[in-house]
Short mmCIF file of C-alpha atoms in Angstrom, two decimals:
data_model
loop_
_atom_site.label_atom_id
_atom_site.label_comp_id
_atom_site.label_asym_id
_atom_site.label_seq_id
_atom_site.Cartn_x
_atom_site.Cartn_y
_atom_site.Cartn_z
CA MET A 1050 44.41 30.37 -24.96
CA LEU A 1051 41.09 30.51 -23.19
CA PHE A 1052 39.01 33.60 -23.75
CA ARG A 1053 38.97 35.66 -20.53
CA ILE A 1054 37.18 38.78 -19.32
CA HIS A 1055 39.55 41.24 -17.66
CA VAL A 1056 38.11 43.49 -14.97
CA SER A 1057 40.48 45.56 -12.81
CA GLY A 1058 43.22 42.98 -12.99
CA ALA A 1059 40.84 40.10 -12.16
CA SER A 1060 39.96 37.48 -14.74
CA ILE A 1061 37.63 34.53 -15.06
CA SER A 1062 37.48 31.73 -17.59
CA ILE A 1063 34.28 31.67 -19.61
CA VAL A 1064 34.90 27.97 -20.23
CA THR A 1065 34.86 27.30 -16.48
CA LEU A 1066 31.53 29.05 -16.14
CA LEU A 1067 30.05 27.13 -19.06
CA ILE A 1068 31.25 23.80 -17.61
CA ALA A 1069 29.76 24.72 -14.22
CA CYS A 1070 26.41 25.52 -15.82
CA VAL A 1071 26.45 22.27 -17.81
CA VAL A 1072 27.22 20.27 -14.65
CA LEU A 1073 24.39 21.93 -12.72
CA ILE A 1074 21.89 21.43 -15.56
CA SER A 1075 23.00 17.82 -15.96
CA ALA A 1076 22.53 17.19 -12.25
CA VAL A 1077 18.98 18.56 -12.46
CA ASN A 1078 18.26 16.41 -15.52
CA VAL A 1079 19.67 13.30 -13.81
CA GLN A 1080 17.51 13.90 -10.77
CA ALA A 1081 14.46 14.43 -12.98
CA GLY A 1082 15.28 11.26 -14.92
CA MET A 1083 15.65 9.26 -11.72
CA LEU A 1084 12.34 10.60 -10.47
CA GLY A 1085 10.67 9.68 -13.74
CA SER A 1086 12.14 6.17 -13.60
CA LEU A 1087 10.92 5.74 -10.05
CA LEU A 1088 7.44 6.86 -11.02
CA LYS A 1089 7.39 4.42 -13.94
CA ALA A 1090 8.59 1.61 -11.68
CA ALA A 1091 5.92 2.52 -9.16
CA LYS A 1092 3.27 2.31 -11.85
CA LYS A 1093 4.49 -1.16 -12.80
CA VAL A 1094 4.49 -2.34 -9.20
CA GLU A 1095 1.18 -0.63 -8.39
CA THR A 1096 -0.86 -2.90 -10.61
CA PRO A 1097 -4.57 -2.08 -11.10
CA ASP A 1098 -6.57 -2.35 -7.89
CA GLY A 1099 -3.75 -4.14 -6.13
CA MET A 1100 -4.01 -7.33 -8.17
CA PRO A 1101 -1.29 -9.78 -7.09
CA ARG A 1102 1.47 -10.14 -9.67
CA ASN A 1103 2.49 -13.51 -11.14
CA LEU A 1104 0.87 -15.63 -8.42
CA SER A 1105 1.14 -18.76 -10.53
CA ASP A 1106 4.58 -19.45 -9.04
CA ILE A 1107 3.26 -19.79 -5.46
CA ASN A 1108 3.64 -23.32 -4.14
CA PHE A 1109 0.62 -23.64 -1.86
CA ASN A 1110 1.71 -27.09 -0.70
CA GLN A 1111 4.90 -25.65 0.77
CA LEU A 1112 2.94 -22.97 2.57
CA ASP A 1113 0.96 -25.70 4.33
CA ILE A 1114 -2.43 -24.01 4.05
CA ASP A 1115 -5.37 -25.82 5.61
CA LEU A 1116 -8.01 -25.91 2.88
CA PRO A 1117 -11.42 -27.50 3.40
CA HIS A 1118 -11.28 -29.21 0.00
CA LYS A 1119 -8.58 -30.73 -2.17
CA ALA A 1120 -9.35 -28.54 -5.19
CA GLU A 1121 -7.05 -25.78 -6.39
CA PRO A 1122 -7.08 -22.67 -4.16
CA GLN A 1123 -8.85 -19.60 -5.47
CA VAL A 1124 -6.60 -16.57 -5.04
CA ILE A 1125 -8.36 -13.41 -3.92
CA SER A 1126 -6.45 -10.14 -3.77
CA LEU A 1127 -6.98 -7.60 -0.99
CA LYS A 1128 -6.65 -3.83 -1.02
CA LEU A 1129 -8.12 -0.90 0.89
CA ASP A 1130 -9.78 1.75 -1.26
CA LEU A 1131 -9.76 5.49 -0.61
CA ASN A 1132 -12.73 5.10 1.73
CA ASN A 1133 -10.82 2.56 3.82
CA ASN A 1134 -13.04 -0.31 2.64
CA TRP A 1135 -11.67 -3.66 1.52
CA VAL A 1136 -11.74 -4.38 -2.20
CA LEU A 1137 -11.60 -8.07 -3.19
CA ARG A 1138 -10.85 -9.28 -6.71
CA ASP A 1139 -10.20 -12.68 -8.20
CA GLY A 1140 -7.33 -13.67 -10.47
CA ALA A 1141 -9.17 -12.37 -13.53
CA GLY A 1142 -9.65 -8.93 -11.96
CA ASN A 1143 -13.37 -9.33 -11.31
CA MET A 1144 -14.89 -7.93 -8.14
CA VAL A 1145 -15.71 -10.54 -5.49
CA THR A 1146 -18.70 -9.69 -3.30
CA ASP A 1147 -19.28 -12.99 -1.48
CA VAL A 1148 -15.90 -14.56 -0.81
CA ARG A 1149 -17.35 -17.09 1.64
CA SER A 1150 -19.33 -18.72 -1.14
CA LEU A 1151 -16.11 -19.76 -2.90
CA LYS A 1152 -14.85 -23.30 -2.45
CA ASN A 1153 -11.19 -22.70 -1.57
CA PRO A 1154 -10.57 -18.95 -1.16
CA VAL A 1155 -7.08 -17.80 -0.20
CA LEU A 1156 -6.54 -14.10 0.54
CA VAL A 1157 -3.37 -12.48 -0.77
CA ILE A 1158 -2.27 -8.95 0.06
CA GLU A 1159 0.83 -7.16 -1.16
CA LYS A 1160 3.17 -5.83 1.51
CA PHE A 1161 2.74 -2.23 0.30
CA HIS A 1162 -1.06 -2.65 0.60
CA LEU A 1163 -1.01 -3.63 4.27
CA PRO A 1164 -3.30 -1.44 6.39
CA GLU A 1165 -1.98 0.92 9.03
CA ASN A 1166 -4.11 -0.66 11.76
CA ILE A 1167 -3.43 -4.26 12.77
CA SER A 1168 -7.08 -4.73 13.76
CA GLN A 1169 -8.14 -4.22 10.14
CA LEU A 1170 -5.91 -7.11 9.10
CA ARG A 1171 -7.28 -9.32 11.85
CA SER A 1172 -10.93 -8.61 11.09
CA VAL A 1173 -11.01 -9.19 7.34
CA PHE A 1174 -12.42 -12.74 7.01
CA PRO A 1175 -10.34 -14.14 9.91
CA GLU A 1176 -11.41 -17.71 9.14
CA LEU A 1177 -9.75 -17.64 5.68
CA PRO A 1178 -6.03 -18.23 4.99
CA LEU A 1179 -4.09 -14.99 4.46
CA LEU A 1180 -0.84 -14.64 2.55
CA VAL A 1181 1.38 -11.56 2.44
CA ARG A 1182 3.44 -11.14 -0.70
CA SER A 1183 6.69 -9.22 -0.26
CA GLY A 1184 8.43 -8.94 -3.60
CA THR A 1185 8.87 -12.51 -4.83
CA ASN A 1186 8.42 -14.02 -1.35
CA VAL A 1187 5.11 -15.18 0.10
CA TYR A 1188 4.39 -15.68 3.81
CA LYS A 1189 1.41 -17.10 5.61
CA VAL A 1190 0.02 -14.87 8.38
CA LYS A 1191 -1.70 -16.54 11.32
CA ARG A 1192 -4.37 -14.22 12.70
CA LEU A 1193 -6.25 -16.30 15.24
CA GLY A 1194 -4.78 -15.64 18.68
CA GLU A 1195 -1.37 -13.99 18.54
CA LEU A 1196 -0.58 -12.70 15.06
CA SER A 1197 2.51 -14.38 13.61
CA VAL A 1198 4.28 -14.84 10.29
CA ARG A 1199 4.83 -18.45 9.28
CA VAL A 1200 7.69 -19.89 7.20
CA GLY A 1201 7.47 -23.66 7.12
CA THR A 1202 7.42 -24.74 10.77
CA VAL A 1203 8.96 -21.45 11.89
CA HIS A 1204 6.69 -18.79 13.40
CA MET A 1205 7.66 -15.20 14.22
CA ARG A 1206 5.25 -13.21 16.36
CA ALA A 1207 4.22 -9.75 15.17
CA ASN A 1208 1.43 -8.21 17.25
CA SER A 1209 1.61 -4.75 15.71
CA MET A 1210 1.81 -3.44 12.17
CA SER A 1211 5.29 -2.01 12.69
CA LEU A 1212 6.51 -5.36 14.00
CA LEU A 1213 4.90 -7.12 11.05
CA HIS A 1214 6.70 -4.87 8.57
CA LYS A 1215 10.04 -5.34 10.35
CA THR A 1216 9.53 -9.10 10.59
CA LEU A 1217 8.86 -9.31 6.86
CA THR A 1218 11.96 -7.21 6.22
CA HIS A 1219 14.14 -9.54 8.32
CA LEU A 1220 12.74 -12.61 6.59
CA ASP A 1221 13.20 -11.03 3.14
CA ARG A 1222 16.85 -10.18 3.70
CA PRO A 1223 19.52 -12.51 2.32
CA TRP A 1224 20.67 -14.88 5.05
CA TYR A 1225 24.31 -14.26 4.16
CA SER A 1226 26.47 -11.24 3.36
CA ASN A 1227 29.09 -11.57 0.64
CA GLN A 1228 31.10 -14.78 1.04
CA VAL A 1229 29.88 -17.69 3.18
CA ASN A 1230 32.47 -19.55 5.28
CA VAL A 1231 31.55 -22.85 6.95
CA VAL A 1232 33.76 -23.08 10.03
CA GLY A 1233 35.56 -26.41 10.43
CA ALA A 1234 34.87 -27.75 6.93
CA SER A 1235 37.75 -29.18 4.92
CA LEU A 1236 39.71 -26.79 2.74
CA ASN A 1237 40.09 -29.17 -0.21
CA ASP A 1238 37.67 -27.40 -2.53
CA ASN A 1239 38.37 -23.77 -1.56
CA TYR A 1240 40.47 -23.31 -4.68
CA LEU A 1241 37.39 -23.95 -6.80
CA GLY A 1242 35.99 -20.59 -5.80
CA GLY A 1243 32.29 -19.93 -5.33
CA ALA A 1244 30.30 -18.19 -2.64
CA VAL A 1245 30.60 -21.01 -0.06
CA LYS A 1246 34.07 -21.69 1.33
CA SER A 1247 35.62 -23.34 4.36
CA ALA A 1248 37.37 -21.70 7.30
CA GLU A 1249 39.65 -23.21 9.93
CA VAL A 1250 38.64 -22.79 13.57
CA THR A 1251 42.12 -21.55 14.47
CA ARG A 1252 42.01 -18.87 11.76
CA VAL A 1253 38.58 -17.66 12.90
CA LEU A 1254 39.87 -17.33 16.48
CA SER A 1255 43.28 -15.84 15.66
CA SER A 1256 42.49 -13.64 12.66
CA PRO A 1257 38.82 -12.57 12.70
CA SER A 1258 39.62 -9.41 10.72
CA SER A 1259 40.24 -11.54 7.61
CA PHE A 1260 36.49 -12.32 7.56
CA ARG A 1261 35.39 -8.67 7.59
CA GLY A 1262 31.95 -8.24 6.04
CA GLN A 1263 31.54 -11.98 5.42
CA THR A 1264 29.33 -14.71 6.90
CA LEU A 1265 30.46 -17.47 9.25
CA VAL A 1266 28.30 -20.61 9.54
CA ILE A 1267 29.04 -22.46 12.78
CA GLY A 1268 27.30 -25.76 13.49
CA GLY A 1269 27.45 -27.93 16.59
CA PRO A 1270 26.08 -28.41 20.12
CA ILE A 1271 25.66 -25.13 22.02
CA LYS A 1272 26.06 -25.31 25.78
CA GLY A 1273 26.07 -22.02 27.64
CA ASP A 1274 28.59 -19.70 26.00
CA GLU A 1275 30.34 -22.42 24.00
CA VAL A 1276 29.74 -24.10 20.68
CA ARG A 1277 31.81 -27.14 19.77
CA VAL A 1278 32.99 -27.40 16.17
CA GLY A 1279 35.14 -30.32 15.07
CA GLY A 1280 36.06 -31.13 18.66
CA GLU A 1281 37.14 -27.55 19.44
CA ALA A 1282 35.27 -25.14 21.71
CA MET A 1283 34.51 -21.60 20.52
CA SER A 1284 33.29 -18.81 22.80
CA ILE A 1285 30.05 -17.31 21.48
CA SER A 1286 30.59 -14.04 23.35
CA ASN A 1287 34.03 -13.61 21.74
CA LEU A 1288 32.61 -14.43 18.32
CA ARG A 1289 29.90 -11.81 18.80
CA LYS A 1290 32.52 -9.29 19.89
CA HIS A 1291 34.55 -9.92 16.73
CA ALA A 1292 31.39 -9.79 14.61
CA LEU A 1293 30.50 -6.39 16.02
CA GLN A 1294 34.02 -5.11 15.41
CA TYR A 1295 34.41 -6.40 11.85
CA ASP A 1296 30.76 -6.45 10.63
CA ILE A 1297 30.71 -10.25 10.42
CA SER A 1298 27.40 -12.10 10.09
CA LEU A 1299 27.16 -15.18 12.32
CA ALA A 1300 24.81 -18.13 11.70
CA PHE A 1301 24.82 -20.68 14.54
CA LEU A 1302 23.24 -24.05 13.83
CA ASP A 1303 22.50 -25.68 17.18
CA SER A 1304 22.39 -29.47 16.87
CA PRO A 1305 21.70 -32.11 19.54
CA LYS A 1306 25.13 -33.67 18.96
CA ALA A 1307 28.30 -33.05 16.96
CA ILE A 1308 27.62 -32.47 13.30
CA SER A 1309 30.01 -32.62 10.37
CA PRO A 1310 30.89 -29.16 8.99
CA ASP A 1311 31.40 -30.75 5.57
CA LYS A 1312 27.79 -32.00 5.60
CA ILE A 1313 26.59 -28.51 6.57
CA LYS A 1314 28.55 -27.06 3.68
CA GLN A 1315 27.17 -29.63 1.26
CA ARG A 1316 23.64 -29.01 2.50
CA ILE A 1317 24.05 -25.25 1.95
CA LEU A 1318 25.39 -25.89 -1.55
CA ASP A 1319 22.53 -28.25 -2.33
CA VAL A 1320 19.71 -25.96 -1.21
CA SER A 1321 21.33 -22.75 -2.50
CA SER A 1322 21.70 -23.93 -6.07
CA PRO A 1323 19.63 -21.87 -8.55
CA ASP A 1324 18.47 -25.18 -10.06
CA VAL A 1325 16.71 -26.07 -6.80
CA SER A 1326 13.15 -24.83 -6.31
CA PRO A 1327 12.83 -23.00 -4.06
CA SER A 1328 16.45 -21.90 -3.74
CA VAL A 1329 17.59 -20.82 -0.28
CA GLN A 1330 18.47 -17.14 -0.60
CA THR A 1331 16.55 -15.30 2.10
CA THR A 1332 16.52 -15.64 5.87
CA GLY A 1333 13.03 -17.11 5.68
CA ASP A 1334 14.23 -19.76 3.20
CA PHE A 1335 17.13 -20.66 5.48
CA LEU A 1336 14.92 -20.99 8.56
CA ARG A 1337 12.45 -23.14 6.65
CA GLN A 1338 15.09 -25.49 5.27
CA PHE A 1339 17.26 -25.92 8.37
CA ASN A 1340 14.72 -25.85 11.18
CA ASP A 1341 13.39 -29.13 12.57
CA SER A 1342 10.49 -29.94 10.24
CA ARG A 1343 8.74 -32.08 12.90
CA ALA A 1344 8.18 -29.24 15.34
CA LYS A 1345 6.48 -25.86 15.36
CA THR A 1346 9.13 -23.42 16.55
CA PHE A 1347 8.76 -19.77 17.50
CA TYR A 1348 11.57 -17.39 16.64
CA GLN A 1349 12.04 -13.78 17.65
CA TRP A 1350 14.26 -10.93 16.55
CA SER A 1351 15.61 -8.18 18.76
CA PRO A 1352 18.17 -5.37 18.44
CA ALA A 1353 21.40 -6.68 19.96
CA SER A 1354 23.17 -3.31 19.69
CA LYS A 1355 22.94 -0.09 17.71
CA ASN A 1356 23.95 -1.78 14.44
CA PHE A 1357 23.27 -5.50 15.03
CA ILE A 1358 20.19 -7.68 15.39
CA LEU A 1359 19.72 -11.10 16.96
CA ILE A 1360 17.33 -13.73 15.57
CA GLU A 1361 16.94 -16.78 17.79
CA LYS A 1362 14.51 -19.43 18.93
CA GLN A 1363 11.99 -18.06 21.40
CA ILE A 1364 10.71 -21.24 23.03
CA LYS A 1365 11.83 -24.83 23.00
CA ALA A 1366 10.45 -26.79 20.08
CA GLN A 1367 7.70 -29.22 21.00
CA THR A 1368 7.59 -32.57 19.29
CA ASN A 1369 5.26 -35.51 19.55
CA SER A 1370 8.01 -37.66 20.95
CA THR A 1371 11.43 -36.97 22.43
CA ASP A 1372 12.76 -40.48 21.83
CA TYR A 1373 13.68 -41.00 18.23
CA PRO A 1374 14.88 -44.27 16.72
CA PRO A 1375 18.66 -44.21 16.17
CA SER A 1376 18.18 -44.46 12.40
CA LEU A 1377 15.95 -41.36 12.36
CA LEU A 1378 18.33 -39.38 14.54
CA ASP A 1379 21.27 -40.30 12.30
CA ASP A 1380 19.24 -39.22 9.28
CA VAL A 1381 18.46 -35.87 10.93
CA VAL A 1382 22.13 -35.23 11.68
CA SER A 1383 23.39 -36.40 8.29
CA HIS A 1384 20.99 -34.02 6.55
CA ALA A 1385 21.95 -31.16 8.89
CA THR A 1386 18.45 -30.65 10.28
CA ILE A 1387 18.95 -28.22 13.14
CA HIS A 1388 17.00 -27.87 16.39
CA GLY A 1389 17.88 -24.21 16.80
CA ILE A 1390 19.22 -21.39 14.62
CA ILE A 1391 20.79 -18.14 15.81
CA PHE A 1392 21.53 -15.22 13.51
CA TYR A 1393 23.75 -12.41 14.79
CA ARG A 1394 24.33 -9.92 12.01
CA PRO A 1395 24.30 -6.23 11.02
CA ASN A 1396 20.84 -4.70 10.80
CA GLU A 1397 19.42 -3.51 7.50
CA GLU A 1398 20.68 0.08 7.81
CA ARG A 1399 24.20 -1.05 8.74
CA GLN A 1400 24.31 -3.63 5.93
CA ILE A 1401 23.27 -1.02 3.38
CA GLU A 1402 26.03 1.26 4.65
CA ILE A 1403 28.57 -1.57 4.41
CA ASP A 1404 27.54 -2.44 0.85
CA ARG A 1405 27.84 1.20 -0.23
CA ARG A 1406 31.37 1.67 1.09
CA TRP A 1407 34.24 1.76 -1.37
CA VAL A 1408 36.79 1.46 1.44
CA TRP A 1409 35.73 -0.52 4.53
CA TRP A 1410 36.95 2.09 7.05
CA LEU A 1411 35.55 5.13 5.22
CA PRO A 1412 31.84 6.02 5.55
CA SER A 1413 29.96 5.98 2.25
CA ASP A 1414 28.91 9.64 2.56
CA VAL A 1415 32.54 10.69 2.96
CA SER A 1416 33.57 8.59 -0.06
CA LEU A 1417 30.84 10.16 -2.18
CA TYR A 1418 31.84 13.66 -1.10
CA MET A 1419 35.51 13.01 -1.90
CA ALA A 1420 34.66 11.66 -5.37
CA LEU A 1421 32.44 14.67 -6.17
CA SER A 1422 35.02 17.02 -4.71
CA MET A 1423 37.76 15.45 -6.84
CA PHE A 1424 35.66 15.90 -9.98
CA ALA A 1425 34.74 19.47 -9.07
CA GLY A 1426 38.37 20.21 -8.24
CA PHE A 1427 39.51 19.28 -11.74
CA ILE A 1428 36.84 21.56 -13.23
CA SER A 1429 38.02 24.48 -11.07
CA PHE A 1430 41.69 23.51 -11.21
CA GLY A 1431 42.82 27.12 -11.46
CA THR A 1432 41.21 28.04 -8.15
CA CYS A 1433 42.61 24.89 -6.53
CA GLY A 1434 46.04 25.74 -7.91
CA ARG A 1435 45.94 29.22 -6.33
CA LEU A 1436 44.91 27.67 -3.00
CA MET A 1437 47.76 25.16 -3.36
CA ARG A 1438 50.29 27.92 -3.91
CA LYS A 1439 49.08 29.66 -0.74
CA LEU A 1440 49.17 26.51 1.40
CA TRP A 1441 52.42 25.14 -0.01
CA PRO A 1442 54.38 27.72 -2.03
CA LYS A 1443 56.57 26.37 -4.78
CA LYS A 1444 60.27 26.97 -4.23
CA PRO A 1445 62.79 27.47 -7.05
CA ARG A 1446 65.42 24.84 -7.82
CA SER A 1447 68.20 27.18 -6.67
CA GLU A 1448 67.12 26.82 -3.03
CA PHE A 1449 67.92 23.08 -3.03
CA SER A 1450 71.46 21.78 -2.92
CA MET A 1451 70.56 18.37 -4.37
CA ALA A 1452 68.32 17.60 -7.33
CA ILE A 1453 66.83 14.54 -5.62
CA THR A 1454 65.53 16.70 -2.76
CA TYR A 1455 63.92 19.10 -5.23
CA GLN A 1456 62.25 16.24 -7.14
CA LEU A 1457 61.08 14.65 -3.87
CA ILE A 1458 59.42 17.90 -2.75
CA ARG A 1459 57.73 18.22 -6.14
CA PHE A 1460 56.44 14.66 -5.87
CA LEU A 1461 55.11 15.29 -2.35
CA ARG A 1462 53.34 18.45 -3.54
CA VAL A 1463 51.61 16.47 -6.31
CA LEU A 1464 50.57 13.81 -3.78
CA PHE A 1465 49.21 16.49 -1.46
CA LEU A 1466 47.30 18.10 -4.33
CA LEU A 1467 45.73 14.85 -5.56
CA GLY A 1468 45.33 13.07 -2.22
CA VAL A 1469 44.30 15.89 0.13
CA LEU A 1470 43.54 19.23 -1.47
CA LEU A 1471 41.33 18.10 -4.38
CA PRO A 1472 39.30 15.47 -2.44
CA VAL A 1473 38.77 17.85 0.50
CA PHE A 1474 38.74 21.37 -0.96
CA GLY A 1475 37.83 20.68 -4.60
CA LEU A 1476 34.08 21.17 -4.11
CA PRO A 1477 34.44 24.36 -2.01
CA CYS A 1478 36.83 25.74 -4.64
CA PHE A 1479 34.33 24.88 -7.38
CA ILE A 1480 31.50 26.64 -5.54
CA PHE A 1481 33.76 29.63 -4.83
CA SER A 1482 34.77 29.86 -8.49
CA ILE A 1483 31.11 29.91 -9.56
CA PHE A 1484 30.10 32.68 -7.15
CA HIS A 1485 33.29 34.58 -7.84
CA GLY A 1486 32.64 34.34 -11.58
CA ILE A 1487 29.05 35.56 -11.14
CA TYR A 1488 30.36 38.45 -9.04
CA LEU A 1489 32.89 39.41 -11.72
CA ILE A 1490 30.30 39.25 -14.50
CA LEU A 1491 27.84 41.41 -12.54
CA ARG A 1492 30.63 43.81 -11.71
CA PHE A 1493 31.66 43.93 -15.38
CA ILE A 1494 28.06 44.71 -16.40
CA PHE A 1495 27.70 47.33 -13.67
CA VAL A 1496 30.96 49.04 -14.61
CA GLY A 1497 29.93 48.96 -18.28
CA ILE A 1498 26.56 50.57 -17.50
CA VAL A 1499 28.24 53.25 -15.42
CA LYS A 1500 30.72 54.05 -18.17
CA PHE A 1501 27.92 54.12 -20.73
CA LEU A 1502 25.86 56.57 -18.63
CA ARG A 1503 28.87 58.82 -18.16
CA LEU A 1504 28.90 59.43 -21.91
CA PHE A 1505 25.60 61.34 -21.60
CA LEU A 1506 26.40 63.24 -18.43
CA PRO A 1507 27.76 66.83 -18.78
CA LYS A 1508 31.43 67.12 -18.08
CA LYS A 1509 32.55 69.26 -15.18
CA LYS A 1510 34.28 72.45 -16.17
#
């Protein structure tokens, strides 16, 4: 039996109090450990004087930087010091005082070192190429004229520092969420598994809920509100409505004529392989690979609703010629080069919430509370049991004419205890048991002191 303190008929388990204290101390230690880990990680990321990390993997040819000479570019890191002055260092960590004297200087600044004022970014050696490194991704920033972020032939305007940060965030995000489904592609290889599968047009239209939280890739000519896939027309407005309802990410690939969904699927598999360098994983990678490489195209992002964003082409792509030889046009279509890309997907906050959910219809905060409450309820099971007996009193077997009814009621009571009472009231019962235990201990001490003092007081005659 557990050792208990008896005070005026009330009792409390010392074991329960000890467990409660251990849980609270453990929670504090976990939080302290997490904070320490974060500080260590910050020290690793915050390299001395903002020196760029592992810049040897940057492919400057892919970034299409205009260099005055053919020699290797000289990487110069940027960072503002405490006095708000720019500090420039070369790859060896040496201070650079005259960057213009270098043969091929390329400025690189980490995303977390970006200044608060956009004018500071514009004014620091505006004639030199500037790269922004965000994690493992590197983007060229065009500063002459309208400020824009460049990925291949794709440009995204960002005329303020807040827009620049958000643009980098959108480009850094994975272009897909969970499983990728290419609409209209053949189903022959679906049984092989993998992250890229095929989806029938009829299933997408009739059962959109089966694609909850997934990505649909839809390629074909877009005219008004319709996109034609495999000879069938799909309403874009209806697709967006279903996407909003079921948290589906949509990727529309607008082509000048009908395009084979199987070739789109194969192209995605080819460029998404980890053996390919660079592998298409982020939105910026996808835009670079699938946008028309012969034209400079401006894209923009905008909030489509409270939880969704829209990324689409801002202006029509301009090319040197609008009449292509038939062989070139066939090559463009066979390789799934797209003239326009539209992303309609959950924003970053919504996607984080979706990824955190254990059950798709239950908010992550509620799930976390129920798990903690369940754990706390088992610790304070005695208090929960007393609450259970008040809410649903247990009846003796003699009140039931049939044994099956008695067993059914017992089973329902257990279900109610485990499915409702513990997940909902377990944490309040745990907190109550702690405060009630503290109250009983203080009362026990107070009563003991009073009784002890009475031993020295004169007795009344």
